[in-house]
């Protein structure tokens, strides 16, 4: 079964401690579980391949404490967790806008800022990056939370 975007069951959210993963990286606004009230559907969302036991979870934008204003501001860096073979791989990504078309008005390219760990036992870095690309191609802009924008999105990779 390939990756699909879906809401996380309450059992899986607890099993994988998604509230704390979100809070670890997301420093702006409400913490979990209160932050879920912001969304129309009050559950976590992820991109999951249940057959292989893989999932991709977006934790949010990282904060830039060295902003021009002197105040903490959201940065262009986004934290994602890719879960493969029972282990979490942290990816910090940025995206650059690319030329829009009539068919795809949302066109951007993902770039890797950091990846930790860079490989797993019996899983190469290249294989992990291929899994990440698979998941991001389905995740698009906002996973299941914005299917309309996802349908208008074309994704590229600079890794």
Tab-separated table of C-alpha atoms in Angstrom:
chain	number	residue	atom	x	y	z
A	1	UNK	CA	0.000	0.000	0.000
A	2	UNK	CA	1.466	3.404	-0.890
A	3	UNK	CA	1.503	6.487	1.310
A	4	UNK	CA	-1.839	8.160	2.000
A	5	UNK	CA	-2.777	11.312	3.888
A	6	UNK	CA	-5.056	10.723	6.828
A	7	UNK	CA	-5.963	11.769	10.321
A	8	UNK	CA	-4.145	9.881	13.051
A	9	UNK	CA	-6.191	7.667	15.341
A	10	UNK	CA	-6.081	8.663	18.985
A	11	UNK	CA	-4.399	5.324	19.744
A	12	UNK	CA	-1.595	5.925	17.215
A	13	UNK	CA	-1.154	9.521	18.373
A	14	UNK	CA	-0.590	8.229	21.882
A	15	UNK	CA	1.517	5.227	20.781
A	16	UNK	CA	3.954	7.436	18.861
A	17	UNK	CA	3.755	10.345	21.344
A	18	UNK	CA	2.808	12.838	18.606
A	19	UNK	CA	1.805	15.568	21.069
A	20	UNK	CA	5.325	15.679	22.470
A	21	UNK	CA	6.945	15.412	19.018
A	22	UNK	CA	4.913	18.412	17.905
A	23	UNK	CA	5.712	20.391	21.054
A	24	UNK	CA	9.428	19.604	20.795
A	25	UNK	CA	9.727	21.461	17.489
A	26	UNK	CA	6.809	23.865	17.383
A	27	UNK	CA	7.561	26.878	19.516
A	28	UNK	CA	4.900	29.230	18.200
A	29	UNK	CA	1.446	29.485	19.731
A	30	UNK	CA	-0.493	26.758	21.469
A	31	UNK	CA	1.023	23.493	22.626
A	32	UNK	CA	-0.619	20.102	22.246
A	33	UNK	CA	-3.273	18.961	22.814
A	34	UNK	CA	-4.826	22.455	22.900
A	35	UNK	CA	-3.334	23.275	19.472
A	36	UNK	CA	-5.560	20.639	17.871
A	37	UNK	CA	-8.599	22.819	18.610
A	38	UNK	CA	-7.251	25.242	15.976
A	39	UNK	CA	-7.973	22.711	13.224
A	40	UNK	CA	-11.400	21.828	11.834
A	41	UNK	CA	-10.705	18.158	12.605
A	42	UNK	CA	-9.244	17.936	16.106
A	43	UNK	CA	-6.769	15.136	15.378
A	44	UNK	CA	-3.173	14.955	14.223
A	45	UNK	CA	-2.621	14.407	10.493
A	46	UNK	CA	0.110	12.376	8.834
A	47	UNK	CA	1.141	10.703	5.639
A	48	UNK	CA	1.264	6.978	6.316
A	49	UNK	CA	2.139	3.733	4.575
A	50	UNK	CA	0.496	1.204	6.886
A	51	UNK	CA	1.752	-1.834	4.996
A	52	UNK	CA	5.401	-0.929	5.569
A	53	UNK	CA	4.802	0.784	8.934
A	54	UNK	CA	6.206	4.142	7.719
A	55	UNK	CA	4.810	7.567	8.443
A	56	UNK	CA	5.684	11.234	7.931
A	57	UNK	CA	4.574	13.780	10.518
A	58	UNK	CA	5.000	17.544	10.212
A	59	UNK	CA	5.840	19.144	13.520
A	60	UNK	CA	5.720	22.732	12.252
A	61	UNK	CA	7.930	25.704	11.497
A	62	UNK	CA	10.987	26.310	13.635
A	63	UNK	CA	11.470	29.657	15.329
A	64	UNK	CA	14.149	32.164	14.408
A	65	UNK	CA	15.294	33.858	17.619
A	66	UNK	CA	17.748	36.087	15.716
A	67	UNK	CA	15.204	37.954	13.591
A	68	UNK	CA	15.677	41.498	12.339
A	69	UNK	CA	12.857	42.704	14.594
A	70	UNK	CA	14.590	41.321	17.671
A	71	UNK	CA	11.564	39.167	18.455
A	72	UNK	CA	11.181	35.453	17.897
A	73	UNK	CA	9.588	34.819	14.510
A	74	UNK	CA	8.696	31.755	12.482
A	75	UNK	CA	11.549	30.724	10.191
A	76	UNK	CA	11.392	29.110	6.773
A	77	UNK	CA	12.558	25.796	8.284
A	78	UNK	CA	9.999	23.043	8.818
A	79	UNK	CA	10.491	20.042	11.111
A	80	UNK	CA	9.296	16.621	9.934
A	81	UNK	CA	9.616	13.185	11.493
A	82	UNK	CA	9.909	10.209	9.144
A	83	UNK	CA	9.261	6.941	10.981
A	84	UNK	CA	10.969	3.944	9.338
A	85	UNK	CA	11.631	0.489	10.800
A	86	UNK	CA	10.515	1.594	14.258
A	87	UNK	CA	12.861	4.603	14.376
A	88	UNK	CA	12.309	8.331	13.950
A	89	UNK	CA	14.432	10.328	11.537
A	90	UNK	CA	14.328	14.090	12.021
A	91	UNK	CA	14.313	16.182	8.862
A	92	UNK	CA	14.565	19.943	8.834
A	93	UNK	CA	13.399	21.117	5.405
A	94	UNK	CA	12.893	24.363	3.557
A	95	UNK	CA	10.930	24.962	0.407
A	96	UNK	CA	11.586	27.387	-2.405
A	97	UNK	CA	8.842	28.583	-4.693
A	98	UNK	CA	9.145	27.732	-8.375
A	99	UNK	CA	7.314	29.096	-11.398
A	100	UNK	CA	3.576	28.462	-11.241
A	101	UNK	CA	1.566	27.202	-14.209
A	102	UNK	CA	-2.140	27.213	-14.991
A	103	UNK	CA	-2.334	23.528	-14.109
A	104	UNK	CA	-0.144	23.824	-10.988
A	105	UNK	CA	-0.401	27.276	-9.391
A	106	UNK	CA	1.500	25.944	-6.346
A	107	UNK	CA	4.964	24.779	-7.393
A	108	UNK	CA	7.838	24.453	-4.958
A	109	UNK	CA	11.031	22.545	-4.279
A	110	UNK	CA	11.941	20.843	-0.998
A	111	UNK	CA	15.512	21.191	0.306
A	112	UNK	CA	17.137	19.406	3.232
A	113	UNK	CA	18.744	21.530	5.940
A	114	UNK	CA	19.509	18.585	8.224
A	115	UNK	CA	18.789	14.904	8.738
A	116	UNK	CA	19.399	12.963	11.945
A	117	UNK	CA	20.329	10.197	11.926
A	118	UNK	CA	21.593	10.157	8.364
A	119	UNK	CA	21.068	6.394	8.010
A	120	UNK	CA	19.687	3.430	9.927
A	121	UNK	CA	21.049	-0.047	10.416
A	122	UNK	CA	20.393	-1.848	7.114
A	123	UNK	CA	18.827	1.283	5.554
A	124	UNK	CA	21.027	3.623	3.520
A	125	UNK	CA	20.724	7.375	3.398
A	126	UNK	CA	19.681	7.149	-0.250
A	127	UNK	CA	16.870	4.723	0.587
A	128	UNK	CA	15.629	6.993	3.404
A	129	UNK	CA	15.634	9.960	1.019
A	130	UNK	CA	13.609	7.959	-1.503
A	131	UNK	CA	11.060	7.126	1.207
A	132	UNK	CA	10.937	10.814	2.180
A	133	UNK	CA	10.326	11.807	-1.448
A	134	UNK	CA	7.526	9.238	-1.724
A	135	UNK	CA	5.856	10.624	1.373
A	136	UNK	CA	6.310	14.310	0.461
A	137	UNK	CA	4.855	13.684	-3.005
A	138	UNK	CA	1.659	12.577	-1.265
A	139	UNK	CA	1.870	15.062	1.648
A	140	UNK	CA	2.087	18.013	-0.825
A	141	UNK	CA	1.274	21.250	1.047
A	142	UNK	CA	-0.727	20.326	4.107
A	143	UNK	CA	-1.385	16.604	4.182
A	144	UNK	CA	-5.100	15.922	4.525
A	145	UNK	CA	-5.893	19.377	5.943
A	146	UNK	CA	-5.934	21.126	2.540
A	147	UNK	CA	-6.861	18.755	-0.265
A	148	UNK	CA	-7.768	21.631	-2.595
A	149	UNK	CA	-4.267	23.149	-2.495
A	150	UNK	CA	-2.702	19.689	-2.667
A	151	UNK	CA	-4.506	19.048	-5.951
A	152	UNK	CA	-2.993	22.265	-7.374
A	153	UNK	CA	0.552	21.468	-6.193
A	154	UNK	CA	3.606	20.276	-8.065
A	155	UNK	CA	6.519	19.210	-5.877
A	156	UNK	CA	10.213	19.025	-6.763
A	157	UNK	CA	13.265	18.021	-4.731
A	158	UNK	CA	16.779	19.382	-4.459
A	159	UNK	CA	18.211	16.258	-2.841
